[in-house]
GROMACS .gro file of C-alpha atoms in nm:
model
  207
    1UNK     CA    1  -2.483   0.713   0.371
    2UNK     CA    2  -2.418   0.597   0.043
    3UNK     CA    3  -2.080   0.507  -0.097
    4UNK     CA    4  -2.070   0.774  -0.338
    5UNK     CA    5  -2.212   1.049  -0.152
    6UNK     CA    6  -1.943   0.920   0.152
    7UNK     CA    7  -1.655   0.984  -0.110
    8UNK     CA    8  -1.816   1.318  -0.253
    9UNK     CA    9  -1.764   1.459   0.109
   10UNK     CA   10  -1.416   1.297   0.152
   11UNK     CA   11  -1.333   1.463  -0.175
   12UNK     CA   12  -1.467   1.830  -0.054
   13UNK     CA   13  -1.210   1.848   0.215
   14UNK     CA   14  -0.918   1.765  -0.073
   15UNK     CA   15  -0.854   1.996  -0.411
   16UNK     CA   16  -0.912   1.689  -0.582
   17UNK     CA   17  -1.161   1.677  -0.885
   18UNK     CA   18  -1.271   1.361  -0.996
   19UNK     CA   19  -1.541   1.256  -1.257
   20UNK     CA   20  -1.867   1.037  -1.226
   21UNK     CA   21  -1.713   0.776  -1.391
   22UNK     CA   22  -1.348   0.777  -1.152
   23UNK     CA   23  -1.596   0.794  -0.786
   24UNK     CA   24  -1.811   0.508  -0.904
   25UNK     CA   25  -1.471   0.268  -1.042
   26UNK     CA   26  -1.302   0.392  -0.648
   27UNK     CA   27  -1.645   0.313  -0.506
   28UNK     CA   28  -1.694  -0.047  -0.718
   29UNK     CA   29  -1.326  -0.116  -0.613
   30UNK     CA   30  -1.429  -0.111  -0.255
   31UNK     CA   31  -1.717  -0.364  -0.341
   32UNK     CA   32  -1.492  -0.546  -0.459
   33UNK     CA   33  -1.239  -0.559  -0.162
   34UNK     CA   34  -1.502  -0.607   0.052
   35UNK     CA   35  -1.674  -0.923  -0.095
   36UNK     CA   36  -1.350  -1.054  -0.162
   37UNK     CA   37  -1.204  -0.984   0.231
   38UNK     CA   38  -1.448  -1.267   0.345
   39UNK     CA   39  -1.207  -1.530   0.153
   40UNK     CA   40  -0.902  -1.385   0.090
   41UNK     CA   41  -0.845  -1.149   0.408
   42UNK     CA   42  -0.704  -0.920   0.189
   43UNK     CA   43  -0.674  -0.578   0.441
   44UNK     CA   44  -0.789  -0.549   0.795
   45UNK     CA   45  -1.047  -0.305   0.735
   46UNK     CA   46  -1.377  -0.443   0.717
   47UNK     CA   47  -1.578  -0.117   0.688
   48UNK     CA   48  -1.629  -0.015   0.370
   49UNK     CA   49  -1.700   0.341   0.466
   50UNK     CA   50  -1.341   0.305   0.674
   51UNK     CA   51  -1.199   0.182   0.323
   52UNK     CA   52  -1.281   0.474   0.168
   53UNK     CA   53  -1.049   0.717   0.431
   54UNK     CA   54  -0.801   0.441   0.526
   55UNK     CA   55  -0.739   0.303   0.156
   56UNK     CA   56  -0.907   0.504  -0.159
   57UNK     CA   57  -0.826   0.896   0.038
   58UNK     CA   58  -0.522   0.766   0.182
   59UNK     CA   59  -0.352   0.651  -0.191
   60UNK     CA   60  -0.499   0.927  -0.379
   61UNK     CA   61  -0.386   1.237  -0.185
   62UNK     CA   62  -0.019   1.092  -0.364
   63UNK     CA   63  -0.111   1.191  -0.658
   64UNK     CA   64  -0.010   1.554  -0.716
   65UNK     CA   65   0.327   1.483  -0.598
   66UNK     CA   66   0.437   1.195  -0.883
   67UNK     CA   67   0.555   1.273  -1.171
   68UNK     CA   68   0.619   1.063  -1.481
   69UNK     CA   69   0.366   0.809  -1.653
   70UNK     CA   70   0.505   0.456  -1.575
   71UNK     CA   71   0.478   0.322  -1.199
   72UNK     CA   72   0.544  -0.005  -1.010
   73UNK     CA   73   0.354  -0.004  -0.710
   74UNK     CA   74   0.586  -0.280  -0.531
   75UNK     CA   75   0.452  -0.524  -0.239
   76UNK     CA   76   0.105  -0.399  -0.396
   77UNK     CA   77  -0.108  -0.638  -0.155
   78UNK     CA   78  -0.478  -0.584  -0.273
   79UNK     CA   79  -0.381  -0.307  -0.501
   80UNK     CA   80  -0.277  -0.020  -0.249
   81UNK     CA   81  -0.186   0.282  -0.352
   82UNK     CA   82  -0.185   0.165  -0.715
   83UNK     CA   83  -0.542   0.078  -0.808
   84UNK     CA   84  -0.657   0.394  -0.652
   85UNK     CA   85  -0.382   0.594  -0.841
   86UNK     CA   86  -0.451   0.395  -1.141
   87UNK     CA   87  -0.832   0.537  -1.139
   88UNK     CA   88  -0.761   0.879  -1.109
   89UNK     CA   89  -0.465   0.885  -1.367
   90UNK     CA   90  -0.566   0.677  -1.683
   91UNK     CA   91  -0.337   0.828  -1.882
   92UNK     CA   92  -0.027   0.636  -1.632
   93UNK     CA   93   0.064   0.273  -1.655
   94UNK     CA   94   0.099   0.091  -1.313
   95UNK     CA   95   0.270  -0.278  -1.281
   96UNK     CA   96   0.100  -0.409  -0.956
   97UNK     CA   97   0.359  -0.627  -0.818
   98UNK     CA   98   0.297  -0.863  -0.507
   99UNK     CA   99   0.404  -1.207  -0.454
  100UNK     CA  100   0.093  -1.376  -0.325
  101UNK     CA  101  -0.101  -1.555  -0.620
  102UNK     CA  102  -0.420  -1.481  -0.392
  103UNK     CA  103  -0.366  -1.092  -0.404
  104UNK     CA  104  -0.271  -1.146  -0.787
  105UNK     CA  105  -0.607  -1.308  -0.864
  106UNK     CA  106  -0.762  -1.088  -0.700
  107UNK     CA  107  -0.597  -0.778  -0.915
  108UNK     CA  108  -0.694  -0.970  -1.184
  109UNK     CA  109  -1.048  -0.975  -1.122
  110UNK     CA  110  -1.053  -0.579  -1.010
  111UNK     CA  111  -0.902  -0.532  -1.371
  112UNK     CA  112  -1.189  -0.714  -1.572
  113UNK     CA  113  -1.471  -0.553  -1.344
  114UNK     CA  114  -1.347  -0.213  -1.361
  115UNK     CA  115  -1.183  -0.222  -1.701
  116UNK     CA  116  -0.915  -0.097  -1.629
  117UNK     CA  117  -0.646  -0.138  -1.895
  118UNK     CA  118  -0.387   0.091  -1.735
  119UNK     CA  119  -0.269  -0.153  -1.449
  120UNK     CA  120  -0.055  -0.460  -1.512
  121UNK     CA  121  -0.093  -0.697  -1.211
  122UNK     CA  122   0.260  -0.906  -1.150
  123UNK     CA  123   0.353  -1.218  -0.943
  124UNK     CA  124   0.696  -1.154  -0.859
  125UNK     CA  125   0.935  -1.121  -0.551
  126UNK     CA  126   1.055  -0.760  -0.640
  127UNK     CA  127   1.478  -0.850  -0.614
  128UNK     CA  128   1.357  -1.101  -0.929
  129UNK     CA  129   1.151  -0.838  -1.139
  130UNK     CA  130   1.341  -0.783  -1.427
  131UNK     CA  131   1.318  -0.451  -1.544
  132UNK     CA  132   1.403  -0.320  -1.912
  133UNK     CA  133   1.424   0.098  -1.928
  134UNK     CA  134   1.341   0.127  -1.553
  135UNK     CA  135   0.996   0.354  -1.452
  136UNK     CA  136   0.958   0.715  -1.353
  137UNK     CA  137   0.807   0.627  -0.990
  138UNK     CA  138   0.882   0.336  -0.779
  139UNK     CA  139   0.574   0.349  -0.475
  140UNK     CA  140   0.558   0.167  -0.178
  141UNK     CA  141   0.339   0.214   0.119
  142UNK     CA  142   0.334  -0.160   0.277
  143UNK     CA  143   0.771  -0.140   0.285
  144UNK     CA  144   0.898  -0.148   0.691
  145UNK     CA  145   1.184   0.033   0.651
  146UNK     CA  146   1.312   0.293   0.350
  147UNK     CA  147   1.645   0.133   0.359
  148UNK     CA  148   1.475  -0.229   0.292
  149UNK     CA  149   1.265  -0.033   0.007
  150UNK     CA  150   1.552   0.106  -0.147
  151UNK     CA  151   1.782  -0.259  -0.115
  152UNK     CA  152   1.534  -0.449  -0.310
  153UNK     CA  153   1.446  -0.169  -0.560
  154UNK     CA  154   1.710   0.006  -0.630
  155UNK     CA  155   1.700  -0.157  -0.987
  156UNK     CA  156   1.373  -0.032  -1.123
  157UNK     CA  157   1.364   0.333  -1.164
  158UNK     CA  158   1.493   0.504  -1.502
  159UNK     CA  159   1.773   0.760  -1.522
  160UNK     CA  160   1.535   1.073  -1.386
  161UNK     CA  161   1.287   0.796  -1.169
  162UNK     CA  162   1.255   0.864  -0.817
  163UNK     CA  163   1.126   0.637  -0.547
  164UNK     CA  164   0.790   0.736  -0.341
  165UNK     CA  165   0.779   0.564  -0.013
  166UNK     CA  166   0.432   0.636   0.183
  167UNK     CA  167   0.480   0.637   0.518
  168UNK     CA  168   0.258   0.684   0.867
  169UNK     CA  169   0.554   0.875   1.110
  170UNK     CA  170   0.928   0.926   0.962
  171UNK     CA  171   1.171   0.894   1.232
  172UNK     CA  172   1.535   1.042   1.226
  173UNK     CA  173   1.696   0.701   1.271
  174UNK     CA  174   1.507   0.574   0.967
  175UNK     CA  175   1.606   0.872   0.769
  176UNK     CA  176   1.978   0.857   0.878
  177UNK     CA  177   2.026   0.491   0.792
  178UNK     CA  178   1.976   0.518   0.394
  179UNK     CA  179   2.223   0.273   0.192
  180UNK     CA  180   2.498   0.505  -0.032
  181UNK     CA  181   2.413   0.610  -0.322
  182UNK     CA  182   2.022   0.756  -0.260
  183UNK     CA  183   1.956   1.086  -0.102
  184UNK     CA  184   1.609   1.243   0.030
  185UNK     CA  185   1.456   1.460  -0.244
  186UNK     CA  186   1.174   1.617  -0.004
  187UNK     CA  187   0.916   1.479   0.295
  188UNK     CA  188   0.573   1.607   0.263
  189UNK     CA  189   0.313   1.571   0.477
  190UNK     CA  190  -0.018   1.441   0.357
  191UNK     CA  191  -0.357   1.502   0.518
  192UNK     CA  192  -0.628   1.240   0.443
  193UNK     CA  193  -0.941   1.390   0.556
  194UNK     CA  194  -1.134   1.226   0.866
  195UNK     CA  195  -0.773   1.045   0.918
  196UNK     CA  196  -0.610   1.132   1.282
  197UNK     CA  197  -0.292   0.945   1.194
  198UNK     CA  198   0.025   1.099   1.041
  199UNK     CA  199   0.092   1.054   0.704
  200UNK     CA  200   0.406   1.147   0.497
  201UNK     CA  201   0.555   1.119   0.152
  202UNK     CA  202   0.927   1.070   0.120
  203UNK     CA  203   1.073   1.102  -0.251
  204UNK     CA  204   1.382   0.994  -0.306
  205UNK     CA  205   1.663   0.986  -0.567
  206UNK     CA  206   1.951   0.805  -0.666
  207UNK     CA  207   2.245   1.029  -0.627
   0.00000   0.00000   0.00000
């Protein structure tokens, strides 16, 4: 099966409508992070079928739940959630911030190829981002803990931003040990079709 096609029946099983244009840039991304994998061993998966559940399904399904135009998509790696979310909201900004110059390049290159001008890939360790008036979503999926997430970014969102952690399973414990000062908006739980895994989205505020 085609690439395309692959993602037209992913997309089916979702209430997500995307354009020609958005499947073939999500598809051409893929390319990308496949050719690129050889030397750069960007993600695990080697499939590029697999990609398409495990990375391009599993960022987009976010998207409904954000709110706000300007994102930091923080410990990025190849550009997971944010390229994805990028693609299927133009009209939102996303800084792509990692600190491996190999992952950076990389972002780089995805930008030129797919043109697209709405992400803003950074080389930074997150504690050292400087941040001006803050952005309405802070996203993480690679973070090991919430309370680490919220340690090193609790300076980036603005006044009303929240904090969108993607998780696999949320246990109690992790939920229980927040630092002061944030509290647990909502947990939804995401499907990602042909995906057997668990798969959340915890938003979170500063109190």
């Amino acid at each position: 099966m085609d690439l395309i096609a692959k993602l037209t029946k992913l997309l089916a099983k979702t209430d997500i409508i995307l354009t020609e244009k958005q499947k073939q840039q999500l598809v051409d991304y893929v390319g990308l992070l496949n050719k690129w994998n050889k030397a750069y061993n960007l993600t695990s998966v080697r499939d590029p079928e697999l990609m398409l559940v495990r990375h391009i399904m599993d960022s987009i399904v976010v998207n409904d739940h954000l709110k706000g135009y300007k994102f930091i998509d923080v410990g990025t790696g190849p550009g997971l959630p944010g390229v994805p979310l990028a693609i299927v909201r133009p009209d939102s900004h996303f800084v792509l911030l990692d600190s491996l110059g190999k992952r950076i390049r990389f972002l780089k290159q995805v930008q030129h190829e797919l043109g697209l001008n709405n992400i803003e890939p950074v080389q930074a360790r997150v504690e050292e981002y400087p941040v001006k008036d803050g952005f309405d979503g802070v996203i993480s999926r690679a973070f090991a803990s919430l309370n680490d997430m919220l340690s090193w970014c609790h300076h980036l969102p603005a006044e009303e931003g929240r904090f969108y952690a993607l998780k696999g399973v949320v246990r109690d414990e992790e939920l229980a040990g927040l630092p002061d000062g944030f509290e647990i908006e909502s947990i939804i739980e995401l499907k990602v079709p042909e995906l057997n895994e668990q798969r959340h989205l915890v938003k979170l505020l500063k109190k």
